[in-house]
mmCIF file with all atom_site columns, C-alpha atoms and ligand atoms in Angstrom:
data_model
loop_
_atom_site.group_PDB
_atom_site.id
_atom_site.type_symbol
_atom_site.label_atom_id
_atom_site.label_alt_id
_atom_site.label_comp_id
_atom_site.label_asym_id
_atom_site.label_entity_id
_atom_site.label_seq_id
_atom_site.pdbx_PDB_ins_code
_atom_site.Cartn_x
_atom_site.Cartn_y
_atom_site.Cartn_z
_atom_site.occupancy
_atom_site.B_iso_or_equiv
_atom_site.pdbx_formal_charge
_atom_site.auth_seq_id
_atom_site.auth_comp_id
_atom_site.auth_asym_id
_atom_site.auth_atom_id
_atom_site.pdbx_PDB_model_num
ATOM   1   C  CA  . MET A 1 1   ? -21.688 21.323 28.857 1.00 68.00 ? 1   MET A CA  1
ATOM   2   C  CA  . GLU A 1 2   ? -19.204 20.440 26.394 1.00 81.00 ? 2   GLU A CA  1
ATOM   3   C  CA  . THR A 1 3   ? -16.462 20.580 28.426 1.00 87.00 ? 3   THR A CA  1
ATOM   4   C  CA  . ILE A 1 4   ? -15.131 21.038 31.762 1.00 86.00 ? 4   ILE A CA  1
ATOM   5   C  CA  . GLN A 1 5   ? -12.309 23.860 32.650 1.00 89.00 ? 5   GLN A CA  1
ATOM   6   C  CA  . ALA A 1 6   ? -10.241 22.976 35.657 1.00 89.00 ? 6   ALA A CA  1
ATOM   7   C  CA  . ASP A 1 7   ? -10.973 26.001 37.257 1.00 91.00 ? 7   ASP A CA  1
ATOM   8   C  CA  . TRP A 1 8   ? -8.896  24.465 40.789 1.00 91.00 ? 8   TRP A CA  1
ATOM   9   C  CA  . ASP A 1 9   ? -5.440  25.532 42.031 1.00 93.00 ? 9   ASP A CA  1
ATOM   10  C  CA  . ILE A 1 10  ? -2.648  22.750 43.069 1.00 96.00 ? 10  ILE A CA  1
ATOM   11  C  CA  . PRO A 1 11  ? -3.065  22.987 46.718 1.00 97.00 ? 11  PRO A CA  1
ATOM   12  C  CA  . THR A 1 12  ? 0.618   23.868 48.100 1.00 98.00 ? 12  THR A CA  1
ATOM   13  C  CA  . ILE A 1 13  ? 2.242   24.777 52.090 1.00 98.00 ? 13  ILE A CA  1
ATOM   14  C  CA  . PRO A 1 14  ? 4.389   26.953 52.651 1.00 98.00 ? 14  PRO A CA  1
ATOM   15  C  CA  . LEU A 1 15  ? 7.949   27.104 53.047 1.00 98.00 ? 15  LEU A CA  1
ATOM   16  C  CA  . THR A 1 16  ? 9.829   28.652 56.077 1.00 97.00 ? 16  THR A CA  1
ATOM   17  C  CA  . GLY A 1 17  ? 10.923  31.898 55.737 1.00 92.00 ? 17  GLY A CA  1
ATOM   18  C  CA  . GLY A 1 18  ? 8.780   32.933 53.460 1.00 91.00 ? 18  GLY A CA  1
ATOM   19  C  CA  . ARG A 1 19  ? 10.704  31.265 50.582 1.00 90.00 ? 19  ARG A CA  1
ATOM   20  C  CA  . GLY A 1 20  ? 7.803   30.227 48.490 1.00 96.00 ? 20  GLY A CA  1
ATOM   21  C  CA  . SER A 1 21  ? 5.612   27.731 48.691 1.00 97.00 ? 21  SER A CA  1
ATOM   22  C  CA  . PHE A 1 22  ? 5.656   23.995 48.093 1.00 98.00 ? 22  PHE A CA  1
ATOM   23  C  CA  . PRO A 1 23  ? 3.199   22.382 45.498 1.00 98.00 ? 23  PRO A CA  1
ATOM   24  C  CA  . VAL A 1 24  ? 1.546   19.261 47.114 1.00 98.00 ? 24  VAL A CA  1
ATOM   25  C  CA  . ARG A 1 25  ? 1.446   16.241 44.198 1.00 98.00 ? 25  ARG A CA  1
ATOM   26  C  CA  . ARG A 1 26  ? -0.303  13.179 46.231 1.00 98.00 ? 26  ARG A CA  1
ATOM   27  C  CA  . ILE A 1 27  ? 0.147   12.276 50.324 1.00 98.00 ? 27  ILE A CA  1
ATOM   28  C  CA  . PHE A 1 28  ? 1.203   8.782  51.821 1.00 98.00 ? 28  PHE A CA  1
ATOM   29  C  CA  . CYS A 1 29  ? 1.381   7.743  54.837 1.00 98.00 ? 29  CYS A CA  1
ATOM   30  C  CA  . VAL A 1 30  ? 2.340   5.523  57.164 1.00 98.00 ? 30  VAL A CA  1
ATOM   31  C  CA  . GLY A 1 31  ? -0.402  2.912  59.654 1.00 96.00 ? 31  GLY A CA  1
ATOM   32  C  CA  . ARG A 1 32  ? 1.381   1.554  62.804 1.00 93.00 ? 32  ARG A CA  1
ATOM   33  C  CA  . ASN A 1 33  ? 4.879   2.723  62.713 1.00 95.00 ? 33  ASN A CA  1
ATOM   34  C  CA  . TYR A 1 34  ? 5.123   3.156  66.563 1.00 96.00 ? 34  TYR A CA  1
ATOM   35  C  CA  . ALA A 1 35  ? 4.655   -0.021 68.527 1.00 93.00 ? 35  ALA A CA  1
ATOM   36  C  CA  . ALA A 1 36  ? 3.185   1.785  72.008 1.00 93.00 ? 36  ALA A CA  1
ATOM   37  C  CA  . HIS A 1 37  ? 0.168   2.788  68.620 1.00 92.00 ? 37  HIS A CA  1
ATOM   38  C  CA  . THR A 1 38  ? -0.185  -0.508 67.187 1.00 90.00 ? 38  THR A CA  1
ATOM   39  C  CA  . ARG A 1 39  ? -0.515  -1.842 70.242 1.00 94.00 ? 39  ARG A CA  1
ATOM   40  C  CA  . GLU A 1 40  ? -3.340  0.698  71.971 1.00 94.00 ? 40  GLU A CA  1
ATOM   41  C  CA  . MET A 1 41  ? -5.134  -0.273 67.889 1.00 92.00 ? 41  MET A CA  1
ATOM   42  C  CA  . GLY A 1 42  ? -5.250  -4.168 68.877 1.00 92.00 ? 42  GLY A CA  1
ATOM   43  C  CA  . ARG A 1 43  ? -2.062  -5.247 67.182 1.00 91.00 ? 43  ARG A CA  1
ATOM   44  C  CA  . ASP A 1 44  ? 0.726   -6.845 67.717 1.00 92.00 ? 44  ASP A CA  1
ATOM   45  C  CA  . PRO A 1 45  ? 3.825   -4.669 65.885 1.00 89.00 ? 45  PRO A CA  1
ATOM   46  C  CA  . ASP A 1 46  ? 6.088   -7.776 65.855 1.00 87.00 ? 46  ASP A CA  1
ATOM   47  C  CA  . ARG A 1 47  ? 4.063   -9.650 63.839 1.00 84.00 ? 47  ARG A CA  1
ATOM   48  C  CA  . GLU A 1 48  ? 3.015   -7.221 61.710 1.00 83.00 ? 48  GLU A CA  1
ATOM   49  C  CA  . SER A 1 49  ? 4.939   -4.908 59.050 1.00 88.00 ? 49  SER A CA  1
ATOM   50  C  CA  . PRO A 1 50  ? 4.198   -0.794 59.384 1.00 91.00 ? 50  PRO A CA  1
ATOM   51  C  CA  . PHE A 1 51  ? 1.830   -0.320 55.386 1.00 94.00 ? 51  PHE A CA  1
ATOM   52  C  CA  . PHE A 1 52  ? 0.833   2.532  53.600 1.00 97.00 ? 52  PHE A CA  1
ATOM   53  C  CA  . PHE A 1 53  ? -2.107  4.891  52.947 1.00 98.00 ? 53  PHE A CA  1
ATOM   54  C  CA  . THR A 1 54  ? -3.175  7.882  51.068 1.00 98.00 ? 54  THR A CA  1
ATOM   55  C  CA  . LYS A 1 55  ? -5.100  10.946 50.999 1.00 98.00 ? 55  LYS A CA  1
ATOM   56  C  CA  . PHE A 1 56  ? -5.819  13.201 48.178 1.00 98.00 ? 56  PHE A CA  1
ATOM   57  C  CA  . ALA A 1 57  ? -4.057  16.425 47.821 1.00 98.00 ? 57  ALA A CA  1
ATOM   58  C  CA  . ASP A 1 58  ? -6.262  18.944 48.905 1.00 97.00 ? 58  ASP A CA  1
ATOM   59  C  CA  . SER A 1 59  ? -6.490  17.106 52.329 1.00 98.00 ? 59  SER A CA  1
ATOM   60  C  CA  . VAL A 1 60  ? -3.689  19.954 53.658 1.00 98.00 ? 60  VAL A CA  1
ATOM   61  C  CA  . THR A 1 61  ? -4.796  22.692 55.546 1.00 98.00 ? 61  THR A CA  1
ATOM   62  C  CA  . ALA A 1 62  ? -2.567  25.707 56.653 1.00 96.00 ? 62  ALA A CA  1
ATOM   63  C  CA  . ASN A 1 63  ? -1.480  26.148 59.826 1.00 98.00 ? 63  ASN A CA  1
ATOM   64  C  CA  . GLY A 1 64  ? -3.533  28.254 62.499 1.00 98.00 ? 64  GLY A CA  1
ATOM   65  C  CA  . ALA A 1 65  ? -6.642  27.211 60.409 1.00 98.00 ? 65  ALA A CA  1
ATOM   66  C  CA  . THR A 1 66  ? -9.661  26.011 62.284 1.00 98.00 ? 66  THR A CA  1
ATOM   67  C  CA  . ILE A 1 67  ? -11.100 23.475 60.564 1.00 97.00 ? 67  ILE A CA  1
ATOM   68  C  CA  . ALA A 1 68  ? -14.939 21.957 60.666 1.00 97.00 ? 68  ALA A CA  1
ATOM   69  C  CA  . TYR A 1 69  ? -15.732 19.017 61.944 1.00 98.00 ? 69  TYR A CA  1
ATOM   70  C  CA  . PRO A 1 70  ? -16.439 16.463 59.461 1.00 98.00 ? 70  PRO A CA  1
ATOM   71  C  CA  . PRO A 1 71  ? -20.006 15.078 58.718 1.00 98.00 ? 71  PRO A CA  1
ATOM   72  C  CA  . GLU A 1 72  ? -20.917 11.870 58.754 1.00 98.00 ? 72  GLU A CA  1
ATOM   73  C  CA  . THR A 1 73  ? -18.751 11.011 62.290 1.00 98.00 ? 73  THR A CA  1
ATOM   74  C  CA  . THR A 1 74  ? -19.185 10.870 65.894 1.00 98.00 ? 74  THR A CA  1
ATOM   75  C  CA  . GLU A 1 75  ? -15.208 10.773 66.665 1.00 98.00 ? 75  GLU A CA  1
ATOM   76  C  CA  . LEU A 1 76  ? -13.078 12.835 65.347 1.00 98.00 ? 76  LEU A CA  1
ATOM   77  C  CA  . HIS A 1 77  ? -9.277  11.817 66.182 1.00 98.00 ? 77  HIS A CA  1
ATOM   78  C  CA  . TYR A 1 78  ? -5.776  13.778 66.006 1.00 98.00 ? 78  TYR A CA  1
ATOM   79  C  CA  . GLU A 1 79  ? -2.896  11.679 64.915 1.00 98.00 ? 79  GLU A CA  1
ATOM   80  C  CA  . ALA A 1 80  ? 0.359   13.996 65.594 1.00 98.00 ? 80  ALA A CA  1
ATOM   81  C  CA  . GLU A 1 81  ? 3.247   13.135 62.582 1.00 98.00 ? 81  GLU A CA  1
ATOM   82  C  CA  . LEU A 1 82  ? 6.203   14.028 61.370 1.00 98.00 ? 82  LEU A CA  1
ATOM   83  C  CA  . VAL A 1 83  ? 5.605   14.878 57.753 1.00 98.00 ? 83  VAL A CA  1
ATOM   84  C  CA  . MET A 1 84  ? 8.898   14.523 55.044 1.00 98.00 ? 84  MET A CA  1
ATOM   85  C  CA  . ALA A 1 85  ? 8.097   16.400 51.574 1.00 98.00 ? 85  ALA A CA  1
ATOM   86  C  CA  . ILE A 1 86  ? 9.539   15.149 48.519 1.00 98.00 ? 86  ILE A CA  1
ATOM   87  C  CA  . GLY A 1 87  ? 11.931  17.303 46.438 1.00 98.00 ? 87  GLY A CA  1
ATOM   88  C  CA  . ASP A 1 88  ? 13.516  14.898 43.760 1.00 98.00 ? 88  ASP A CA  1
ATOM   89  C  CA  . ALA A 1 89  ? 11.863  11.896 42.749 1.00 98.00 ? 89  ALA A CA  1
ATOM   90  C  CA  . GLY A 1 90  ? 12.757  7.951  42.576 1.00 98.00 ? 90  GLY A CA  1
ATOM   91  C  CA  . SER A 1 91  ? 12.533  4.827  42.399 1.00 98.00 ? 91  SER A CA  1
ATOM   92  C  CA  . ARG A 1 92  ? 13.869  1.861  44.792 1.00 98.00 ? 92  ARG A CA  1
ATOM   93  C  CA  . VAL A 1 93  ? 16.018  3.815  46.088 1.00 98.00 ? 93  VAL A CA  1
ATOM   94  C  CA  . THR A 1 94  ? 17.852  2.342  49.527 1.00 98.00 ? 94  THR A CA  1
ATOM   95  C  CA  . ALA A 1 95  ? 17.475  3.846  53.010 1.00 98.00 ? 95  ALA A CA  1
ATOM   96  C  CA  . ALA A 1 96  ? 21.403  4.801  52.565 1.00 98.00 ? 96  ALA A CA  1
ATOM   97  C  CA  . ASN A 1 97  ? 20.444  7.139  49.628 1.00 98.00 ? 97  ASN A CA  1
ATOM   98  C  CA  . ALA A 1 98  ? 16.761  8.039  50.698 1.00 98.00 ? 98  ALA A CA  1
ATOM   99  C  CA  . ARG A 1 99  ? 17.877  11.588 51.697 1.00 98.00 ? 99  ARG A CA  1
ATOM   100 C  CA  . GLY A 1 100 ? 18.961  12.610 48.354 1.00 98.00 ? 100 GLY A CA  1
ATOM   101 C  CA  . LEU A 1 101 ? 14.977  12.444 48.228 1.00 98.00 ? 101 LEU A CA  1
ATOM   102 C  CA  . ILE A 1 102 ? 14.147  14.597 50.475 1.00 98.00 ? 102 ILE A CA  1
ATOM   103 C  CA  . TYR A 1 103 ? 13.393  18.214 50.649 1.00 98.00 ? 103 TYR A CA  1
ATOM   104 C  CA  . GLY A 1 104 ? 12.323  19.064 53.768 1.00 98.00 ? 104 GLY A CA  1
ATOM   105 C  CA  . TYR A 1 105 ? 9.905   18.097 57.072 1.00 98.00 ? 105 TYR A CA  1
ATOM   106 C  CA  . ALA A 1 106 ? 6.682   19.148 58.485 1.00 98.00 ? 106 ALA A CA  1
ATOM   107 C  CA  . VAL A 1 107 ? 4.674   18.970 61.370 1.00 98.00 ? 107 VAL A CA  1
ATOM   108 C  CA  . GLY A 1 108 ? 1.385   17.635 60.492 1.00 98.00 ? 108 GLY A CA  1
ATOM   109 C  CA  . LEU A 1 109 ? -2.540  15.941 62.041 1.00 98.00 ? 109 LEU A CA  1
ATOM   110 C  CA  . ASP A 1 110 ? -3.290  12.585 60.252 1.00 98.00 ? 110 ASP A CA  1
ATOM   111 C  CA  . MET A 1 111 ? -7.212  13.858 61.622 1.00 98.00 ? 111 MET A CA  1
ATOM   112 C  CA  . THR A 1 112 ? -9.300  10.804 61.226 1.00 98.00 ? 112 THR A CA  1
ATOM   113 C  CA  . ARG A 1 113 ? -12.758 9.119  61.363 1.00 98.00 ? 113 ARG A CA  1
ATOM   114 C  CA  . ARG A 1 114 ? -11.593 6.690  63.866 1.00 98.00 ? 114 ARG A CA  1
ATOM   115 C  CA  . ASP A 1 115 ? -15.477 5.624  63.961 1.00 98.00 ? 115 ASP A CA  1
ATOM   116 C  CA  . LEU A 1 116 ? -15.420 4.937  59.941 1.00 98.00 ? 116 LEU A CA  1
ATOM   117 C  CA  . GLN A 1 117 ? -12.553 3.051  60.250 1.00 98.00 ? 117 GLN A CA  1
ATOM   118 C  CA  . ARG A 1 118 ? -13.085 0.589  62.722 1.00 97.00 ? 118 ARG A CA  1
ATOM   119 C  CA  . VAL A 1 119 ? -16.248 -0.212 60.705 1.00 97.00 ? 119 VAL A CA  1
ATOM   120 C  CA  . ALA A 1 120 ? -13.813 -0.934 57.554 1.00 97.00 ? 120 ALA A CA  1
ATOM   121 C  CA  . ARG A 1 121 ? -11.648 -2.856 59.962 1.00 94.00 ? 121 ARG A CA  1
ATOM   122 C  CA  . GLU A 1 122 ? -14.051 -4.609 60.750 1.00 96.00 ? 122 GLU A CA  1
ATOM   123 C  CA  . LEU A 1 123 ? -15.560 -5.143 57.711 1.00 97.00 ? 123 LEU A CA  1
ATOM   124 C  CA  . GLY A 1 124 ? -12.031 -5.704 55.838 1.00 96.00 ? 124 GLY A CA  1
ATOM   125 C  CA  . ARG A 1 125 ? -12.894 -2.385 53.886 1.00 97.00 ? 125 ARG A CA  1
ATOM   126 C  CA  . PRO A 1 126 ? -10.459 0.643  53.057 1.00 96.00 ? 126 PRO A CA  1
ATOM   127 C  CA  . TRP A 1 127 ? -9.861  2.879  54.884 1.00 96.00 ? 127 TRP A CA  1
ATOM   128 C  CA  . ASP A 1 128 ? -10.658 6.323  52.429 1.00 97.00 ? 128 ASP A CA  1
ATOM   129 C  CA  . THR A 1 129 ? -13.287 7.345  53.905 1.00 98.00 ? 129 THR A CA  1
ATOM   130 C  CA  . ALA A 1 130 ? -12.077 7.130  57.114 1.00 98.00 ? 130 ALA A CA  1
ATOM   131 C  CA  . LYS A 1 131 ? -8.271  8.914  56.688 1.00 98.00 ? 131 LYS A CA  1
ATOM   132 C  CA  . ASN A 1 132 ? -8.858  11.012 53.225 1.00 98.00 ? 132 ASN A CA  1
ATOM   133 C  CA  . PHE A 1 133 ? -11.994 13.623 53.650 1.00 98.00 ? 133 PHE A CA  1
ATOM   134 C  CA  . PRO A 1 134 ? -11.255 17.844 53.469 1.00 97.00 ? 134 PRO A CA  1
ATOM   135 C  CA  . ASP A 1 135 ? -8.714  19.612 56.394 1.00 98.00 ? 135 ASP A CA  1
ATOM   136 C  CA  . SER A 1 136 ? -7.770  15.654 57.572 1.00 98.00 ? 136 SER A CA  1
ATOM   137 C  CA  . ALA A 1 137 ? -3.591  17.093 56.808 1.00 98.00 ? 137 ALA A CA  1
ATOM   138 C  CA  . PRO A 1 138 ? -3.314  19.851 58.670 1.00 98.00 ? 138 PRO A CA  1
ATOM   139 C  CA  . MET A 1 139 ? 0.519   20.985 58.243 1.00 98.00 ? 139 MET A CA  1
ATOM   140 C  CA  . THR A 1 140 ? 2.895   23.325 59.039 1.00 98.00 ? 140 THR A CA  1
ATOM   141 C  CA  . ALA A 1 141 ? 5.094   25.576 57.324 1.00 98.00 ? 141 ALA A CA  1
ATOM   142 C  CA  . ILE A 1 142 ? 8.016   23.156 55.573 1.00 98.00 ? 142 ILE A CA  1
ATOM   143 C  CA  . HIS A 1 143 ? 11.092  23.817 56.674 1.00 98.00 ? 143 HIS A CA  1
ATOM   144 C  CA  . PRO A 1 144 ? 14.063  22.505 54.106 1.00 98.00 ? 144 PRO A CA  1
ATOM   145 C  CA  . ALA A 1 145 ? 16.365  19.668 55.406 1.00 98.00 ? 145 ALA A CA  1
ATOM   146 C  CA  . ALA A 1 146 ? 19.333  22.138 54.050 1.00 97.00 ? 146 ALA A CA  1
ATOM   147 C  CA  . GLU A 1 147 ? 18.480  24.353 57.126 1.00 97.00 ? 147 GLU A CA  1
ATOM   148 C  CA  . VAL A 1 148 ? 17.063  22.085 60.205 1.00 97.00 ? 148 VAL A CA  1
ATOM   149 C  CA  . GLY A 1 149 ? 19.183  19.064 59.009 1.00 98.00 ? 149 GLY A CA  1
ATOM   150 C  CA  . HIS A 1 150 ? 16.919  15.038 58.856 1.00 98.00 ? 150 HIS A CA  1
ATOM   151 C  CA  . PRO A 1 151 ? 15.534  14.693 62.311 1.00 98.00 ? 151 PRO A CA  1
ATOM   152 C  CA  . ARG A 1 152 ? 15.545  11.203 63.046 1.00 97.00 ? 152 ARG A CA  1
ATOM   153 C  CA  . THR A 1 153 ? 15.638  11.495 66.686 1.00 98.00 ? 153 THR A CA  1
ATOM   154 C  CA  . GLY A 1 154 ? 13.370  14.149 69.468 1.00 98.00 ? 154 GLY A CA  1
ATOM   155 C  CA  . ALA A 1 155 ? 10.399  14.606 71.018 1.00 98.00 ? 155 ALA A CA  1
ATOM   156 C  CA  . ILE A 1 156 ? 6.885   14.473 68.760 1.00 98.00 ? 156 ILE A CA  1
ATOM   157 C  CA  . TRP A 1 157 ? 3.974   15.254 71.361 1.00 98.00 ? 157 TRP A CA  1
ATOM   158 C  CA  . LEU A 1 158 ? 0.357   16.880 70.852 1.00 98.00 ? 158 LEU A CA  1
ATOM   159 C  CA  . GLU A 1 159 ? -1.219  18.210 73.855 1.00 98.00 ? 159 GLU A CA  1
ATOM   160 C  CA  . LEU A 1 160 ? -5.847  18.971 73.651 1.00 98.00 ? 160 LEU A CA  1
ATOM   161 C  CA  . ASP A 1 161 ? -6.106  22.241 74.690 1.00 98.00 ? 161 ASP A CA  1
ATOM   162 C  CA  . GLY A 1 162 ? -3.313  22.462 76.851 1.00 98.00 ? 162 GLY A CA  1
ATOM   163 C  CA  . ASP A 1 163 ? -3.054  18.564 78.537 1.00 98.00 ? 163 ASP A CA  1
ATOM   164 C  CA  . ARG A 1 164 ? -0.181  16.145 76.709 1.00 98.00 ? 164 ARG A CA  1
ATOM   165 C  CA  . ARG A 1 165 ? -2.197  13.249 75.375 1.00 98.00 ? 165 ARG A CA  1
ATOM   166 C  CA  . GLN A 1 166 ? 0.829   12.098 73.173 1.00 98.00 ? 166 GLN A CA  1
ATOM   167 C  CA  . GLU A 1 167 ? 4.462   11.853 73.505 1.00 98.00 ? 167 GLU A CA  1
ATOM   168 C  CA  . ALA A 1 168 ? 7.427   9.582  72.186 1.00 98.00 ? 168 ALA A CA  1
ATOM   169 C  CA  . ASP A 1 169 ? 10.823  9.863  70.287 1.00 98.00 ? 169 ASP A CA  1
ATOM   170 C  CA  . LEU A 1 170 ? 11.143  9.729  66.645 1.00 98.00 ? 170 LEU A CA  1
ATOM   171 C  CA  . ALA A 1 171 ? 13.704  7.334  66.755 1.00 97.00 ? 171 ALA A CA  1
ATOM   172 C  CA  . ASP A 1 172 ? 10.474  5.196  68.475 1.00 96.00 ? 172 ASP A CA  1
ATOM   173 C  CA  . MET A 1 173 ? 9.071   4.947  65.117 1.00 97.00 ? 173 MET A CA  1
ATOM   174 C  CA  . LEU A 1 174 ? 9.787   0.496  63.840 1.00 96.00 ? 174 LEU A CA  1
ATOM   175 C  CA  . TRP A 1 175 ? 9.963   2.448  60.096 1.00 96.00 ? 175 TRP A CA  1
ATOM   176 C  CA  . SER A 1 176 ? 12.722  5.030  60.210 1.00 97.00 ? 176 SER A CA  1
ATOM   177 C  CA  . CYS A 1 177 ? 12.155  8.067  57.396 1.00 98.00 ? 177 CYS A CA  1
ATOM   178 C  CA  . ASP A 1 178 ? 14.693  6.528  55.135 1.00 98.00 ? 178 ASP A CA  1
ATOM   179 C  CA  . GLU A 1 179 ? 13.270  2.989  55.186 1.00 97.00 ? 179 GLU A CA  1
ATOM   180 C  CA  . ILE A 1 180 ? 9.965   4.777  54.769 1.00 98.00 ? 180 ILE A CA  1
ATOM   181 C  CA  . VAL A 1 181 ? 11.265  6.571  51.487 1.00 98.00 ? 181 VAL A CA  1
ATOM   182 C  CA  . ALA A 1 182 ? 12.599  3.289  50.521 1.00 98.00 ? 182 ALA A CA  1
ATOM   183 C  CA  . HIS A 1 183 ? 9.964   0.955  51.070 1.00 97.00 ? 183 HIS A CA  1
ATOM   184 C  CA  . LEU A 1 184 ? 8.271   3.433  49.170 1.00 98.00 ? 184 LEU A CA  1
ATOM   185 C  CA  . SER A 1 185 ? 10.015  4.110  46.330 1.00 98.00 ? 185 SER A CA  1
ATOM   186 C  CA  . ARG A 1 186 ? 9.166   0.141  45.450 1.00 97.00 ? 186 ARG A CA  1
ATOM   187 C  CA  . LEU A 1 187 ? 5.772   0.777  45.475 1.00 97.00 ? 187 LEU A CA  1
ATOM   188 C  CA  . TYR A 1 188 ? 5.593   4.318  43.302 1.00 98.00 ? 188 TYR A CA  1
ATOM   189 C  CA  . ARG A 1 189 ? 8.057   5.774  41.549 1.00 98.00 ? 189 ARG A CA  1
ATOM   190 C  CA  . LEU A 1 190 ? 8.732   9.350  44.169 1.00 98.00 ? 190 LEU A CA  1
ATOM   191 C  CA  . LEU A 1 191 ? 8.241   12.471 42.993 1.00 98.00 ? 191 LEU A CA  1
ATOM   192 C  CA  . PRO A 1 192 ? 8.575   16.651 43.651 1.00 98.00 ? 192 PRO A CA  1
ATOM   193 C  CA  . GLY A 1 193 ? 5.273   17.755 45.481 1.00 98.00 ? 193 GLY A CA  1
ATOM   194 C  CA  . ASP A 1 194 ? 4.835   14.186 47.578 1.00 98.00 ? 194 ASP A CA  1
ATOM   195 C  CA  . LEU A 1 195 ? 3.761   14.619 51.207 1.00 98.00 ? 195 LEU A CA  1
ATOM   196 C  CA  . ILE A 1 196 ? 4.594   11.462 53.455 1.00 98.00 ? 196 ILE A CA  1
ATOM   197 C  CA  . MET A 1 197 ? 2.745   11.540 57.003 1.00 98.00 ? 197 MET A CA  1
ATOM   198 C  CA  . THR A 1 198 ? 5.330   9.005  58.849 1.00 98.00 ? 198 THR A CA  1
ATOM   199 C  CA  . GLY A 1 199 ? 2.427   7.214  61.564 1.00 98.00 ? 199 GLY A CA  1
ATOM   200 C  CA  . THR A 1 200 ? 1.321   7.909  64.607 1.00 97.00 ? 200 THR A CA  1
ATOM   201 C  CA  . PRO A 1 201 ? 2.785   8.268  69.064 1.00 97.00 ? 201 PRO A CA  1
ATOM   202 C  CA  . ALA A 1 202 ? 0.723   5.978  71.516 1.00 96.00 ? 202 ALA A CA  1
ATOM   203 C  CA  . GLY A 1 203 ? -2.196  8.223  72.521 1.00 97.00 ? 203 GLY A CA  1
ATOM   204 C  CA  . VAL A 1 204 ? -4.673  9.462  69.928 1.00 98.00 ? 204 VAL A CA  1
ATOM   205 C  CA  . GLY A 1 205 ? -7.955  10.463 70.689 1.00 98.00 ? 205 GLY A CA  1
ATOM   206 C  CA  . PRO A 1 206 ? -10.976 12.469 70.233 1.00 98.00 ? 206 PRO A CA  1
ATOM   207 C  CA  . VAL A 1 207 ? -11.499 15.834 69.580 1.00 98.00 ? 207 VAL A CA  1
ATOM   208 C  CA  . ALA A 1 208 ? -14.625 18.093 69.846 1.00 98.00 ? 208 ALA A CA  1
ATOM   209 C  CA  . ARG A 1 209 ? -15.364 21.007 68.765 1.00 98.00 ? 209 ARG A CA  1
ATOM   210 C  CA  . GLY A 1 210 ? -14.356 24.089 70.239 1.00 98.00 ? 210 GLY A CA  1
ATOM   211 C  CA  . GLN A 1 211 ? -11.029 22.373 71.213 1.00 98.00 ? 211 GLN A CA  1
ATOM   212 C  CA  . GLU A 1 212 ? -7.052  23.136 70.232 1.00 98.00 ? 212 GLU A CA  1
ATOM   213 C  CA  . LEU A 1 213 ? -4.400  20.931 68.831 1.00 98.00 ? 213 LEU A CA  1
ATOM   214 C  CA  . LEU A 1 214 ? -0.933  21.902 69.180 1.00 98.00 ? 214 LEU A CA  1
ATOM   215 C  CA  . ALA A 1 215 ? 1.834   19.352 67.884 1.00 98.00 ? 215 ALA A CA  1
ATOM   216 C  CA  . HIS A 1 216 ? 5.494   19.544 68.317 1.00 98.00 ? 216 HIS A CA  1
ATOM   217 C  CA  . VAL A 1 217 ? 8.372   18.375 66.940 1.00 98.00 ? 217 VAL A CA  1
ATOM   218 C  CA  . ASP A 1 218 ? 11.921  19.227 68.021 1.00 98.00 ? 218 ASP A CA  1
ATOM   219 C  CA  . GLY A 1 219 ? 12.991  21.647 65.782 1.00 98.00 ? 219 GLY A CA  1
ATOM   220 C  CA  . LEU A 1 220 ? 10.411  22.544 63.849 1.00 98.00 ? 220 LEU A CA  1
ATOM   221 C  CA  . GLU A 1 221 ? 7.681   25.381 64.157 1.00 98.00 ? 221 GLU A CA  1
ATOM   222 C  CA  . LYS A 1 222 ? 4.550   23.916 66.260 1.00 98.00 ? 222 LYS A CA  1
ATOM   223 C  CA  . LEU A 1 223 ? 1.388   23.740 64.159 1.00 98.00 ? 223 LEU A CA  1
ATOM   224 C  CA  . ARG A 1 224 ? -1.874  24.647 66.007 1.00 98.00 ? 224 ARG A CA  1
ATOM   225 C  CA  . VAL A 1 225 ? -5.353  23.537 64.710 1.00 98.00 ? 225 VAL A CA  1
ATOM   226 C  CA  . ARG A 1 226 ? -8.592  24.007 66.033 1.00 98.00 ? 226 ARG A CA  1
ATOM   227 C  CA  . ILE A 1 227 ? -12.486 22.146 65.485 1.00 98.00 ? 227 ILE A CA  1
ATOM   228 C  CA  . GLY A 1 228 ? -15.196 24.621 64.536 1.00 93.00 ? 228 GLY A CA  1
HETATM 229 MN MN1 . MN  B 2 .   ? -1.885  8.421  60.953 1.00 68.14 ? 1   MN  B MN1 1
#
């Protein structure tokens, strides 16, 4: 083989209202951004700040999909999250100016191989294999902020086969969306196509084959995913 042809497409997420699609460049995620979830993971939110990890762009999956149970795990967990979609570039932006970079919002799931994450934690290893795998970022269409504003309060919840498992208010985030953009833009130049998953409330747990997840954030379309 003399050369390798790029025979894959840039991953995309639809925009609401049939106005086209959002090309995904990178996916950043915030860990431990709700105090109650930090405590359920055995950590002290008063002593540790939230932090970042990443997923490949092609981890995204469309709303309504049935996703395969991933390999090398027996403990696939759901984490319902508000997602920010970046529309303009920026470095070292202040929280007060963060909204200028945000194109819109979606509801997402940060699917997690919890057993692999636990091993990584115990051994002081990276989280990649626990967090970054195909279909690990199901997501609704992106709602432009020009239509829905910038959600900073309102309910976020998840139901597993109709049972409420996660429930919080966006105002419970330790780092607000604007603060997340400010922190992340000190580490990376944020660019159009970036997605930022903003962390999950308490109540994470396992999902089995055949079960359905329904995730909600006030003002946005609901995210429905079935595990195949
Ligand atoms: Mn998460």
